[in-house]
XYZ file of N, CA and C in Angstrom:
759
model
N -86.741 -206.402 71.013
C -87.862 -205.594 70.528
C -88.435 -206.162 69.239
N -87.933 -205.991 68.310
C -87.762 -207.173 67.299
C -87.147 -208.119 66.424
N -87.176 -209.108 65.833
C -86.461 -209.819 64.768
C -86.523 -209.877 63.795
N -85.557 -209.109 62.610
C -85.592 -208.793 60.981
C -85.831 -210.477 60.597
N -86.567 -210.879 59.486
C -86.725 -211.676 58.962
C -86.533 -211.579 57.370
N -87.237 -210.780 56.681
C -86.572 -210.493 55.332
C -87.115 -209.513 55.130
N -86.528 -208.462 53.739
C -86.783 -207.685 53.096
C -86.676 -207.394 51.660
N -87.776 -206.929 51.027
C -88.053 -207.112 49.451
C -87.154 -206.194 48.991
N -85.782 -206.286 48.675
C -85.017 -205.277 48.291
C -84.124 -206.226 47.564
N -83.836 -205.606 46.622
C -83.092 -206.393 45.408
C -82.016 -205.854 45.134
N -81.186 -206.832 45.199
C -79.368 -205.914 44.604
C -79.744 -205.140 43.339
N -78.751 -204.166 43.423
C -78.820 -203.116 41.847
C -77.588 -202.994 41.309
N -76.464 -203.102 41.973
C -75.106 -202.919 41.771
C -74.608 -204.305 41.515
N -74.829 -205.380 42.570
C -73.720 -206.301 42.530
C -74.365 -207.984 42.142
N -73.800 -208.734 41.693
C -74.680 -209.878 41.582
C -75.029 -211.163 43.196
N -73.942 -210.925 43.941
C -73.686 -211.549 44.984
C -73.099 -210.750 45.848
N -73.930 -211.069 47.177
C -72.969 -210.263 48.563
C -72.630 -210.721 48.750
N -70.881 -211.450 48.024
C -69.885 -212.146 48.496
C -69.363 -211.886 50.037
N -68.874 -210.536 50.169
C -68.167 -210.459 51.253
C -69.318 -210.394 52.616
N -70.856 -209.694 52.491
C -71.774 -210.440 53.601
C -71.891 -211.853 54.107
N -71.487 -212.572 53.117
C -72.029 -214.220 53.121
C -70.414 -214.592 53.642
N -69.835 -214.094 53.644
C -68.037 -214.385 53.636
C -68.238 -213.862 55.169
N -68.686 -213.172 55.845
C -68.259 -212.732 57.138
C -69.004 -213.381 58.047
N -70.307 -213.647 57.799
C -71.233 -214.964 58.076
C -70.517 -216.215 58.528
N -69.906 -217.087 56.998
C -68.920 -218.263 57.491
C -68.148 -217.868 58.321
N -67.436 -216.756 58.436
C -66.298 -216.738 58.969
C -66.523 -216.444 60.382
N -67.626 -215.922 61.170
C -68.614 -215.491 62.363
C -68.557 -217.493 62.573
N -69.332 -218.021 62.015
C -69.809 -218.908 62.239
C -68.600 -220.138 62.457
N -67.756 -220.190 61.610
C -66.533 -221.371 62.015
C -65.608 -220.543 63.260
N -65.565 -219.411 63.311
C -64.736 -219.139 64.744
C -65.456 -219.209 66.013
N -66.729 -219.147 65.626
C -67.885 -219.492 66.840
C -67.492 -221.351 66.939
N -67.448 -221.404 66.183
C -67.464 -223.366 66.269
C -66.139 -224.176 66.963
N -64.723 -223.151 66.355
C -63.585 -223.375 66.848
C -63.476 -222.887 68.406
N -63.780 -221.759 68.489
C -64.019 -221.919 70.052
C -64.976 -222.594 70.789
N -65.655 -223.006 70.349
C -66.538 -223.655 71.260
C -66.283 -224.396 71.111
N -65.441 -225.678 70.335
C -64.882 -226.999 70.542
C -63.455 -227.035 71.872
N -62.784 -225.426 71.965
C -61.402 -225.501 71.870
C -61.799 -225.852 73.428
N -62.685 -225.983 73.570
C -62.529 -226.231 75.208
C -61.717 -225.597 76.820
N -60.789 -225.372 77.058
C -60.095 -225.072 78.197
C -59.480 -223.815 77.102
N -59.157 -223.672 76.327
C -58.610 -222.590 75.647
C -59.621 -221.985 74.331
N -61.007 -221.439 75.238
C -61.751 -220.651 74.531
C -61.589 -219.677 75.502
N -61.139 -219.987 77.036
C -61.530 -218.420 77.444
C -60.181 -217.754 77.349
N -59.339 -218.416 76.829
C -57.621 -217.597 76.563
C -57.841 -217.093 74.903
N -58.681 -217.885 74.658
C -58.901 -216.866 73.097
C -60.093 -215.501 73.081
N -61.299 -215.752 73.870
C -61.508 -214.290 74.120
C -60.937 -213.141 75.293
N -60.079 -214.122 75.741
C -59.129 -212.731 76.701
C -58.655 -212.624 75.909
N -57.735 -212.799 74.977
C -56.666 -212.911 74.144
C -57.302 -211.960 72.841
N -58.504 -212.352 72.492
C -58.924 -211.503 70.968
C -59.954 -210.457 71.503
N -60.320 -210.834 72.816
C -61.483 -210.070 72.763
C -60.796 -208.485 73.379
N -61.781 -207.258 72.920
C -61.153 -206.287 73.388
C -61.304 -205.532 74.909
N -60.491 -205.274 75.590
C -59.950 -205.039 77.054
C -59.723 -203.821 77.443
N -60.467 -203.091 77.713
C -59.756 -201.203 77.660
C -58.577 -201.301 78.409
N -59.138 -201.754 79.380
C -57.359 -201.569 80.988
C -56.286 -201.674 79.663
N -56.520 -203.194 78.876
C -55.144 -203.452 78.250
C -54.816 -202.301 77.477
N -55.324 -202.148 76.447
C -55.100 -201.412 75.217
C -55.304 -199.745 75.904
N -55.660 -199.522 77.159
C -54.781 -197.982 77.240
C -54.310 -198.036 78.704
N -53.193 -199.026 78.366
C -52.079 -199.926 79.521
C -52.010 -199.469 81.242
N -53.676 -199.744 81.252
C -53.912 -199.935 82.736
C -53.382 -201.397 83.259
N -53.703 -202.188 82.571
C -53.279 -203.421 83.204
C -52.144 -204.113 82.261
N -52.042 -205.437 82.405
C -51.482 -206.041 81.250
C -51.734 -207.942 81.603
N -51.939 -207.951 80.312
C -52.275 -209.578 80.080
C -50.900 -210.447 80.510
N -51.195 -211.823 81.065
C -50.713 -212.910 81.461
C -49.801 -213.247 79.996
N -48.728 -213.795 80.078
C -48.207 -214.039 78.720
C -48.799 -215.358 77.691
N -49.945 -215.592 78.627
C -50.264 -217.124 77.967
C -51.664 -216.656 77.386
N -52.043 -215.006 77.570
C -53.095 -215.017 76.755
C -52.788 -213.658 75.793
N -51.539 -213.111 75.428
C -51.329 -212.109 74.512
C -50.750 -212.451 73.561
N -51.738 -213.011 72.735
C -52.060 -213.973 71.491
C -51.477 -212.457 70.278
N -52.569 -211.857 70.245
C -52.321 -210.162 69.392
C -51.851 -208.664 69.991
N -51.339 -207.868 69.210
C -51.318 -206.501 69.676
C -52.556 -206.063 70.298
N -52.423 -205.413 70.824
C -53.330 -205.013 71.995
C -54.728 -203.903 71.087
N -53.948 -203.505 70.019
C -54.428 -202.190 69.246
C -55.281 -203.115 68.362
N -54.975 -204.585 68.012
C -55.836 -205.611 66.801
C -56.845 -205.589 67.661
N -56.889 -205.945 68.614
C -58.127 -206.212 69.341
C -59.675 -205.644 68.671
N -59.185 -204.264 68.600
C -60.450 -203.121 68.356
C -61.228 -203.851 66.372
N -60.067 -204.846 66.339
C -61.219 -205.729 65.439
C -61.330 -207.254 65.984
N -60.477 -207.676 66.151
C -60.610 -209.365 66.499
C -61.844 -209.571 67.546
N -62.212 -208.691 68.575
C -63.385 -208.883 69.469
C -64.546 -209.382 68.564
N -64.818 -208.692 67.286
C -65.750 -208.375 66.657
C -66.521 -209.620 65.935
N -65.203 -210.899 65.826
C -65.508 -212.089 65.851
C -65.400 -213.028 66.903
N -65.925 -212.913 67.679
C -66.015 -213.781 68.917
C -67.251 -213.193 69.705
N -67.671 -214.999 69.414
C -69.216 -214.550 70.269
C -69.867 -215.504 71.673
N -70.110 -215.355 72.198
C -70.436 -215.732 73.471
C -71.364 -216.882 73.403
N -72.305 -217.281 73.010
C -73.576 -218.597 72.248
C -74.126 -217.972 71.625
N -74.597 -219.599 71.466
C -75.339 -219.267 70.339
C -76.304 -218.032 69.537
N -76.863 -217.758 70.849
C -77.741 -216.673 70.264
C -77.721 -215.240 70.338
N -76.338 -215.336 71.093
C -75.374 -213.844 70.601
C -74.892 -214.140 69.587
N -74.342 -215.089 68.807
C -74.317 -215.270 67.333
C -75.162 -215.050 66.072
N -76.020 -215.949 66.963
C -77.133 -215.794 65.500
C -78.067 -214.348 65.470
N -78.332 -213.659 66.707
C -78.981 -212.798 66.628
C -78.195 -211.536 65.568
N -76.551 -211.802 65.418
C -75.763 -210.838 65.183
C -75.831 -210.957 63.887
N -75.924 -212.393 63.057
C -75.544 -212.895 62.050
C -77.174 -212.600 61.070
N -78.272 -213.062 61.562
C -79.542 -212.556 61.450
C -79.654 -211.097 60.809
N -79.043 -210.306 61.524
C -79.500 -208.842 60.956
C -78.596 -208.936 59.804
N -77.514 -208.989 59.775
C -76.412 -209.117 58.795
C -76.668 -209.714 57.649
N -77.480 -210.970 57.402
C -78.368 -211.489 56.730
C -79.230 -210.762 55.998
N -80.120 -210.117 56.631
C -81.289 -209.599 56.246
C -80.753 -207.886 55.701
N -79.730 -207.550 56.459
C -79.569 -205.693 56.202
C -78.367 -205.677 55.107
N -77.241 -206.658 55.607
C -75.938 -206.602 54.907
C -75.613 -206.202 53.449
N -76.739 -207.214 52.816
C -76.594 -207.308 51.035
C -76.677 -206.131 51.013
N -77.806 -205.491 51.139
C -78.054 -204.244 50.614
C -77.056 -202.788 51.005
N -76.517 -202.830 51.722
C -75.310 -202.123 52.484
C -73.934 -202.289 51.270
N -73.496 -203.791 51.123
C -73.150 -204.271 50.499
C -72.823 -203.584 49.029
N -74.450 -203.583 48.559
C -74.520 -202.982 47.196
C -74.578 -201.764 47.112
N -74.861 -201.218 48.216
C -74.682 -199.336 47.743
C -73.039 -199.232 47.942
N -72.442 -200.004 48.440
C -70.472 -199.145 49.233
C -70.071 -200.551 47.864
N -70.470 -201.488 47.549
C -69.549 -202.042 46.641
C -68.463 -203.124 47.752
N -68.033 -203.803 46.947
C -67.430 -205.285 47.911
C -66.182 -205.043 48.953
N -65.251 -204.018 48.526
C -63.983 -203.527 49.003
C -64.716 -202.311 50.059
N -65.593 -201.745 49.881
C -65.571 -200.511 50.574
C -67.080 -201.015 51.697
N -67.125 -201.569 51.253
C -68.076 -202.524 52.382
C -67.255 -203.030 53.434
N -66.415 -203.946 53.194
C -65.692 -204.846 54.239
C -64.879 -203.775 55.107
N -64.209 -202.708 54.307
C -63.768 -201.680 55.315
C -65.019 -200.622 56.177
N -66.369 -200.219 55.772
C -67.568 -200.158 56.770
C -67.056 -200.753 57.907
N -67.785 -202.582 57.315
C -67.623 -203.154 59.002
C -66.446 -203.166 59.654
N -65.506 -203.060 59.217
C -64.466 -203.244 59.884
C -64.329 -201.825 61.067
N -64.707 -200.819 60.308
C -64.550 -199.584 61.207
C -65.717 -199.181 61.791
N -66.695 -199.853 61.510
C -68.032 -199.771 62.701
C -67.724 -200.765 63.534
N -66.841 -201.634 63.343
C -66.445 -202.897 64.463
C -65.600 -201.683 65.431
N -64.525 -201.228 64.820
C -63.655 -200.619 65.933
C -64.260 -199.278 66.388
N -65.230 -198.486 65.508
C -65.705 -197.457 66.367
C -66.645 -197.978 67.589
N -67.144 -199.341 67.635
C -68.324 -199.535 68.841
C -67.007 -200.006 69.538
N -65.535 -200.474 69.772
C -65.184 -200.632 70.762
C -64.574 -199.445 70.968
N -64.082 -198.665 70.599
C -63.165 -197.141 70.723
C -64.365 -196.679 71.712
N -65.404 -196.304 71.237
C -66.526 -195.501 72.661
C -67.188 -196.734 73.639
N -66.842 -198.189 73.422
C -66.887 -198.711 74.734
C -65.784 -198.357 75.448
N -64.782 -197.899 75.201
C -63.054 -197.950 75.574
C -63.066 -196.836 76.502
N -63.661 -195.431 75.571
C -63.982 -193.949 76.057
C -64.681 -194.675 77.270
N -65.554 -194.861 76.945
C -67.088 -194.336 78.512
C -66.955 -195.385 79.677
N -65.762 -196.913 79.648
C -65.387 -197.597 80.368
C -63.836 -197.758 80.377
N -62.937 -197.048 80.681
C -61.596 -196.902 80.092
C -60.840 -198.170 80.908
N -61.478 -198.088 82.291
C -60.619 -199.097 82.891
C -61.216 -200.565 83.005
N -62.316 -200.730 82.318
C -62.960 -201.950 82.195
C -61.709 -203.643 81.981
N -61.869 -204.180 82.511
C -60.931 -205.463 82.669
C -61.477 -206.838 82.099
N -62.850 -206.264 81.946
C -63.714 -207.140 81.221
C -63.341 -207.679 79.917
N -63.402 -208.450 79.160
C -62.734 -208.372 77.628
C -64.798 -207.987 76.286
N -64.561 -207.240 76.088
C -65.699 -207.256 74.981
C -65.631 -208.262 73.856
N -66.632 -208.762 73.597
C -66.942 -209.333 72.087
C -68.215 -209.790 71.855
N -68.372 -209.758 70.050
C -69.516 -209.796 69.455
C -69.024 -208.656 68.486
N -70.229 -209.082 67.249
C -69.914 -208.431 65.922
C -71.123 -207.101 66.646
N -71.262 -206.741 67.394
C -72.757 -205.927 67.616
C -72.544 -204.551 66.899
N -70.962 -203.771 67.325
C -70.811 -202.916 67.120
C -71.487 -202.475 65.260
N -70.470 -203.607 64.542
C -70.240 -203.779 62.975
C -72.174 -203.649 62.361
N -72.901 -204.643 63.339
C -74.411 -204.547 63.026
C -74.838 -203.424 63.157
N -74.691 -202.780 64.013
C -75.531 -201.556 64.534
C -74.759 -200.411 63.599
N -73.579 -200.366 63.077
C -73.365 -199.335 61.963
C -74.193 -200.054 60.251
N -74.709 -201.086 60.341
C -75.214 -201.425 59.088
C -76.455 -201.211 59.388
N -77.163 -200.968 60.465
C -78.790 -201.003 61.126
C -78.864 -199.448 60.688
N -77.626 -198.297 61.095
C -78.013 -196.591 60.783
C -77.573 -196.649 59.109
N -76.799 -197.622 58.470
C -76.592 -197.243 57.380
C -78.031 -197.551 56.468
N -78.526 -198.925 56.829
C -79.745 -199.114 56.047
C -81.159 -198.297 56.097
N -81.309 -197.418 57.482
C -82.263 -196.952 58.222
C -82.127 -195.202 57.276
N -80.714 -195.124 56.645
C -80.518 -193.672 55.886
C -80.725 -194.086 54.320
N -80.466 -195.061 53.893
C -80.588 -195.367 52.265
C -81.937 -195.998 52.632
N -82.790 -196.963 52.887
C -84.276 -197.721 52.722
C -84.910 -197.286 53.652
N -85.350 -196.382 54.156
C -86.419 -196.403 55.149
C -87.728 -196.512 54.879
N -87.946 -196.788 53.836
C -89.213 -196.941 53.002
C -89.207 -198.693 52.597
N -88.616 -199.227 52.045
C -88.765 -200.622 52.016
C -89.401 -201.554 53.204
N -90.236 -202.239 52.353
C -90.671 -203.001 53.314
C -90.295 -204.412 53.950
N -90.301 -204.208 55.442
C -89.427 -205.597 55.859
C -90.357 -206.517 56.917
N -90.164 -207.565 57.001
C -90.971 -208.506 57.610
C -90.234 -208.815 58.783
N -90.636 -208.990 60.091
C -90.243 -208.616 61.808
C -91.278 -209.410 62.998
N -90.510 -210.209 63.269
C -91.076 -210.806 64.463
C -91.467 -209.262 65.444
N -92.170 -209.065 65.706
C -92.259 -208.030 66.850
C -92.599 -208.561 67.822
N -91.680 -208.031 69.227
C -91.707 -208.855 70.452
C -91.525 -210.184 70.803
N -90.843 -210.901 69.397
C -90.613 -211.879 69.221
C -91.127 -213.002 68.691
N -92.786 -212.955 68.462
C -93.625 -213.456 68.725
C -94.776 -212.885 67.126
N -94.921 -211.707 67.250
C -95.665 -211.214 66.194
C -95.362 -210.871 64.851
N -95.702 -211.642 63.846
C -95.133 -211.438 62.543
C -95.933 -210.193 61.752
N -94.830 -209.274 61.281
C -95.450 -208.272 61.104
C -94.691 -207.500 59.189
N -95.552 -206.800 58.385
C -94.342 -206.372 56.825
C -94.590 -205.080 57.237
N -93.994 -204.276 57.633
C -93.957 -202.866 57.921
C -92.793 -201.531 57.245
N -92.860 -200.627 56.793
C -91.672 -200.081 57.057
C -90.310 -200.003 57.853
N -89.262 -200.034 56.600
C -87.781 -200.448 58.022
C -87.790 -199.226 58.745
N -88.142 -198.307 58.218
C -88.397 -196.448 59.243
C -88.673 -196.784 61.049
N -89.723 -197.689 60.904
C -90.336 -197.977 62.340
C -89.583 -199.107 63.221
N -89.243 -200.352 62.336
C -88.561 -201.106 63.738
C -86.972 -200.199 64.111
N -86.394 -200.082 63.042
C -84.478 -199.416 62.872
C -84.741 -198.271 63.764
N -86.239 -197.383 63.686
C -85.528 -196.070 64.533
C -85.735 -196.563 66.116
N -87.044 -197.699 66.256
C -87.299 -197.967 68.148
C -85.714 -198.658 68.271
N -85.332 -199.047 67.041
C -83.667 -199.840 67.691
C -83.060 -199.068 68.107
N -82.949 -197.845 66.886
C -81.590 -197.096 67.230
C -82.055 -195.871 68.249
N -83.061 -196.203 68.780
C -83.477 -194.835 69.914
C -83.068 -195.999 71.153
N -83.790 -197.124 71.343
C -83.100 -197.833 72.153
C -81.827 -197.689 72.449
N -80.977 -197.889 72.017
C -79.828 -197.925 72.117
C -79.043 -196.690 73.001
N -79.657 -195.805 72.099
C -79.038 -194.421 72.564
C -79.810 -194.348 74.681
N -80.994 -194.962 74.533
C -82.049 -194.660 75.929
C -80.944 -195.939 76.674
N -80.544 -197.262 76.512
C -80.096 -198.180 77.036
C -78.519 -197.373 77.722
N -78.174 -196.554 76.596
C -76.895 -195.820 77.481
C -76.736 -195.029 78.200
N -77.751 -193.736 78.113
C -78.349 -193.319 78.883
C -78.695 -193.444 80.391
N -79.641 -193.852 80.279
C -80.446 -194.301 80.952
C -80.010 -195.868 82.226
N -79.067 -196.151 81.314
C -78.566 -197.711 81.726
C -79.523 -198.996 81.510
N -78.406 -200.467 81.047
C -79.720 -201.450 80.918
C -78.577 -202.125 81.331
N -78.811 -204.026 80.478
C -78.433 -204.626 81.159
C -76.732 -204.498 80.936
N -76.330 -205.096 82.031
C -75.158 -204.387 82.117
C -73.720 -205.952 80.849
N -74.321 -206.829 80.561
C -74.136 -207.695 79.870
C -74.040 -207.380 78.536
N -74.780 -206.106 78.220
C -74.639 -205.569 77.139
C -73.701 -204.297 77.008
N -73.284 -204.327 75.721
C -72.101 -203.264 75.471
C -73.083 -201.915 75.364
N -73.434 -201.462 75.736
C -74.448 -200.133 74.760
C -73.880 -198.976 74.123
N -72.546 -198.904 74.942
C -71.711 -198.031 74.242
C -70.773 -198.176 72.658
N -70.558 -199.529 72.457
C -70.707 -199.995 71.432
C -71.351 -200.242 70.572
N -72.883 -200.426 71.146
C -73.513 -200.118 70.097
C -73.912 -198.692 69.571
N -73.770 -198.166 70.082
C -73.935 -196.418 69.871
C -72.820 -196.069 69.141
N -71.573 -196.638 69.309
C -70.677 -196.186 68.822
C -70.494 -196.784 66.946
N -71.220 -198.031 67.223
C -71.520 -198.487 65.946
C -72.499 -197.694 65.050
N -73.702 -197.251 65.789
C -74.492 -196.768 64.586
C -73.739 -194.993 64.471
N -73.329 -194.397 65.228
C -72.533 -193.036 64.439
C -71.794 -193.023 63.262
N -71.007 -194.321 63.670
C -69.638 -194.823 62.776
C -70.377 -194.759 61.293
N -71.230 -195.640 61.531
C -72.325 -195.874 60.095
C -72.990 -195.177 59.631
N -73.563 -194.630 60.380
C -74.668 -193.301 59.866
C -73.144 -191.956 58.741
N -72.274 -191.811 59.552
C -71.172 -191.547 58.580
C -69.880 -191.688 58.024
N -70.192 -192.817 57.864
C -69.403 -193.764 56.572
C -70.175 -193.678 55.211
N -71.703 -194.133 55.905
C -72.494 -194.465 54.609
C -72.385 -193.216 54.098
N -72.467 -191.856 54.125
C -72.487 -190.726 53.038
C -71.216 -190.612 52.740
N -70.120 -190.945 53.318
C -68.744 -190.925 52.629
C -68.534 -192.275 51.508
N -68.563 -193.031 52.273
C -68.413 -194.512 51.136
C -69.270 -194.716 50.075
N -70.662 -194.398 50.150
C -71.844 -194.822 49.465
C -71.421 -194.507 48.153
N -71.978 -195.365 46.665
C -72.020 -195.289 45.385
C -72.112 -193.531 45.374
N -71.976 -193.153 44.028
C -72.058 -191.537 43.693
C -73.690 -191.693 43.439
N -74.104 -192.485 42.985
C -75.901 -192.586 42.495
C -76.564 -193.178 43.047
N -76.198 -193.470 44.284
C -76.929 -193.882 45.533
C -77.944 -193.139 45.755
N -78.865 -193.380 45.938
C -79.805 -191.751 46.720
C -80.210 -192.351 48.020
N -80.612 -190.942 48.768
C -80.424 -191.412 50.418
C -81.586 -191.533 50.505
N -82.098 -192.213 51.926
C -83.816 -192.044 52.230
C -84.668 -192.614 50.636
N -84.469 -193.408 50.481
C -85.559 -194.313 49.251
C -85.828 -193.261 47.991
N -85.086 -191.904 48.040
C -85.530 -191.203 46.766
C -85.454 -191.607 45.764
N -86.000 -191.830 44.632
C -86.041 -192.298 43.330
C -85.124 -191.466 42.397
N -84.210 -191.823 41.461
C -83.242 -191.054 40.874
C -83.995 -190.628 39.743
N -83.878 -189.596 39.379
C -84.749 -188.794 38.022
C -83.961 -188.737 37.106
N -83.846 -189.260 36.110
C -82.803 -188.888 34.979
C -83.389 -187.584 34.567
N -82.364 -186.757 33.884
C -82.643 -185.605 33.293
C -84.055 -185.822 32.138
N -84.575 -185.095 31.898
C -85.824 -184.935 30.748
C -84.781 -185.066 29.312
N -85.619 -185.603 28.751
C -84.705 -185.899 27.117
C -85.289 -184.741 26.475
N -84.006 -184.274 25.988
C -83.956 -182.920 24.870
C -84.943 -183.391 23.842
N -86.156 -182.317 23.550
C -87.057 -182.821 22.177
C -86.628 -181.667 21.145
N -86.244 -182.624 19.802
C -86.361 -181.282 18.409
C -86.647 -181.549 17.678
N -87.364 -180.034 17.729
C -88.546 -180.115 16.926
C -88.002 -180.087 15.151
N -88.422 -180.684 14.724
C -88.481 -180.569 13.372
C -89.234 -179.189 12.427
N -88.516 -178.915 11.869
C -88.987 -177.836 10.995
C -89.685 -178.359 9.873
N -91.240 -177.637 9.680
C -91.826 -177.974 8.431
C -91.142 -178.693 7.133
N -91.864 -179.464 6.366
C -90.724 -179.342 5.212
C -91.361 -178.400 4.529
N -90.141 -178.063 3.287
C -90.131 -177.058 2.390
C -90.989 -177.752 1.099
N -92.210 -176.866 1.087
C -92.853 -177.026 -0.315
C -92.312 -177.213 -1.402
N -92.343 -178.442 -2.149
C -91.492 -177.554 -4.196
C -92.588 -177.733 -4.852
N -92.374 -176.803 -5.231
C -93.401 -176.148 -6.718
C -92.403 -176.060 -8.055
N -93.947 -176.391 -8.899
C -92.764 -176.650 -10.533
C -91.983 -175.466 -10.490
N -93.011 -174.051 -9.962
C -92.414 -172.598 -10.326
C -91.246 -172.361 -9.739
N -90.491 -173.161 -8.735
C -89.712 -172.727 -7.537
C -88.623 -174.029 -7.713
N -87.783 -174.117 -8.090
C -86.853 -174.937 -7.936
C -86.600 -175.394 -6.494
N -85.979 -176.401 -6.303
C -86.009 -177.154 -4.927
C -84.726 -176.661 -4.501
N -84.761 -176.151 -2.936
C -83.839 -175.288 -2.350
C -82.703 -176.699 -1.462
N -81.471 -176.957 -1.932
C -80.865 -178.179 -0.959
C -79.812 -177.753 0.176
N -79.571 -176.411 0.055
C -79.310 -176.132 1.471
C -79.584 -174.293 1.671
N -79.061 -174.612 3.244
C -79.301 -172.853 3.487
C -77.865 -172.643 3.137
């Protein structure tokens, strides 16, 4: 529908989105290691990627691909991506939405966000496909809780968006984030392609939509409100006191 490209929003809290730019590399060299590993990339996403049958022990994995606990999964999927452009499309928003996510939850309480918008989009892929044998992966879940978190703190900032892929457009984030996150909810619904998780992603933007009012800074304000400091106390000064030769000068009450 569309592609975030940038947005005029400036850190306020932090000087660097270390840990955004940190999950980026780290997206990006495990994308690289599997895709070199050759004959043992698809034993590393059976192996990391997440499996409902496994993890609520409908089935059980071959011993040459139960690499982790079955329960890690509900994060390790979250780095492993299919090509390229299930990568970059994932890494893209993360780019463009992350920092700012980033700077309202602070560096520690950020990385735990994604981590639990990673495992809430596989927990309700898990629910609504329990016996799925399929293995899931992609960071989608982790995006789509930073897509409802940014869509509740900036919906007023303005962001620049390929629309339809094709049309460059600076609009309010209010308008592309909500056709996403209504998508999403209509794609599960409704059904789409079946290549896609949709239940994960749904399960990602709940996760996010409330985290962000639990985690968020205390002086965060939600929806682009502007913070008002209190009005500064004015005092008034009292006349001064006249002296007259006749009247001696008064130096206190």
């Amino acid at each position: 529908m569309f592609i975030p490209l940038h947005d005029a929003n400036s850190l306020k809290y932090i000087k660097l989105q270390y840990v955004t730019l940190s999950l980026i590399a780290l997206n990006v060299i495990i994308f690289a290691l599997t895709s070199i590993a050759g004959d043992h990339a698809e034993a590393t996403i059976i192996g990391l990627g997440y499996i409902p049958a496994i993890v609520h022990d409908l089935a059980a994995l071959p011993a040459a691909y139960d690499i982790v606990p079955p329960n890690a999964t509900y994060i390790t999927y979250a780095f492993l991506h299919a090509d390229i452009f299930h990568l970059g499309g994932n890494m893209l928003f993360l780019w463009v939405f992350g920092d700012n996510i980033e700077d309202a939850l602070g560096h520690v309480k950020f990385l735990i966000f994604y981590l639990l918008c990673a495992a809430a989009g596989a927990l309700l892929h898990g629910v609504i496909l329990p016996d799925s044998e399929a293995p899931l992966i992609g960071a989608s879940g982790a995006i789509a809780g930073i897509v409802a978190a940014y869509l509740i703190l900036h919906p007023r900032v303005k962001v620049w968006v390929l629309a339809f892929g094709r049309i460059p457009l600076r609009i309010p984030a209010i308008y592309p984030l909500v056709l996403w996150v209504a998508l999403q909810f209509g794609m599960l619904l409704w059904g789409g392609d079946e290549q896609i998780s949709w239940p994960a992603h749904v399960g990602g933007i709940i996760a996010g939509a409330l985290l962000i009012l639990i985690l968020k800074r205390r002086n965060v304000p939600l929806f682009d409100r502007a913070i008002v400091s209190p009005r500064a106390v004015v005092v008034e000064k009292e006349p001064a006191i006249a002296v007259t030769q006749t009247e001696p000068a008064k130096w206190g009450r």
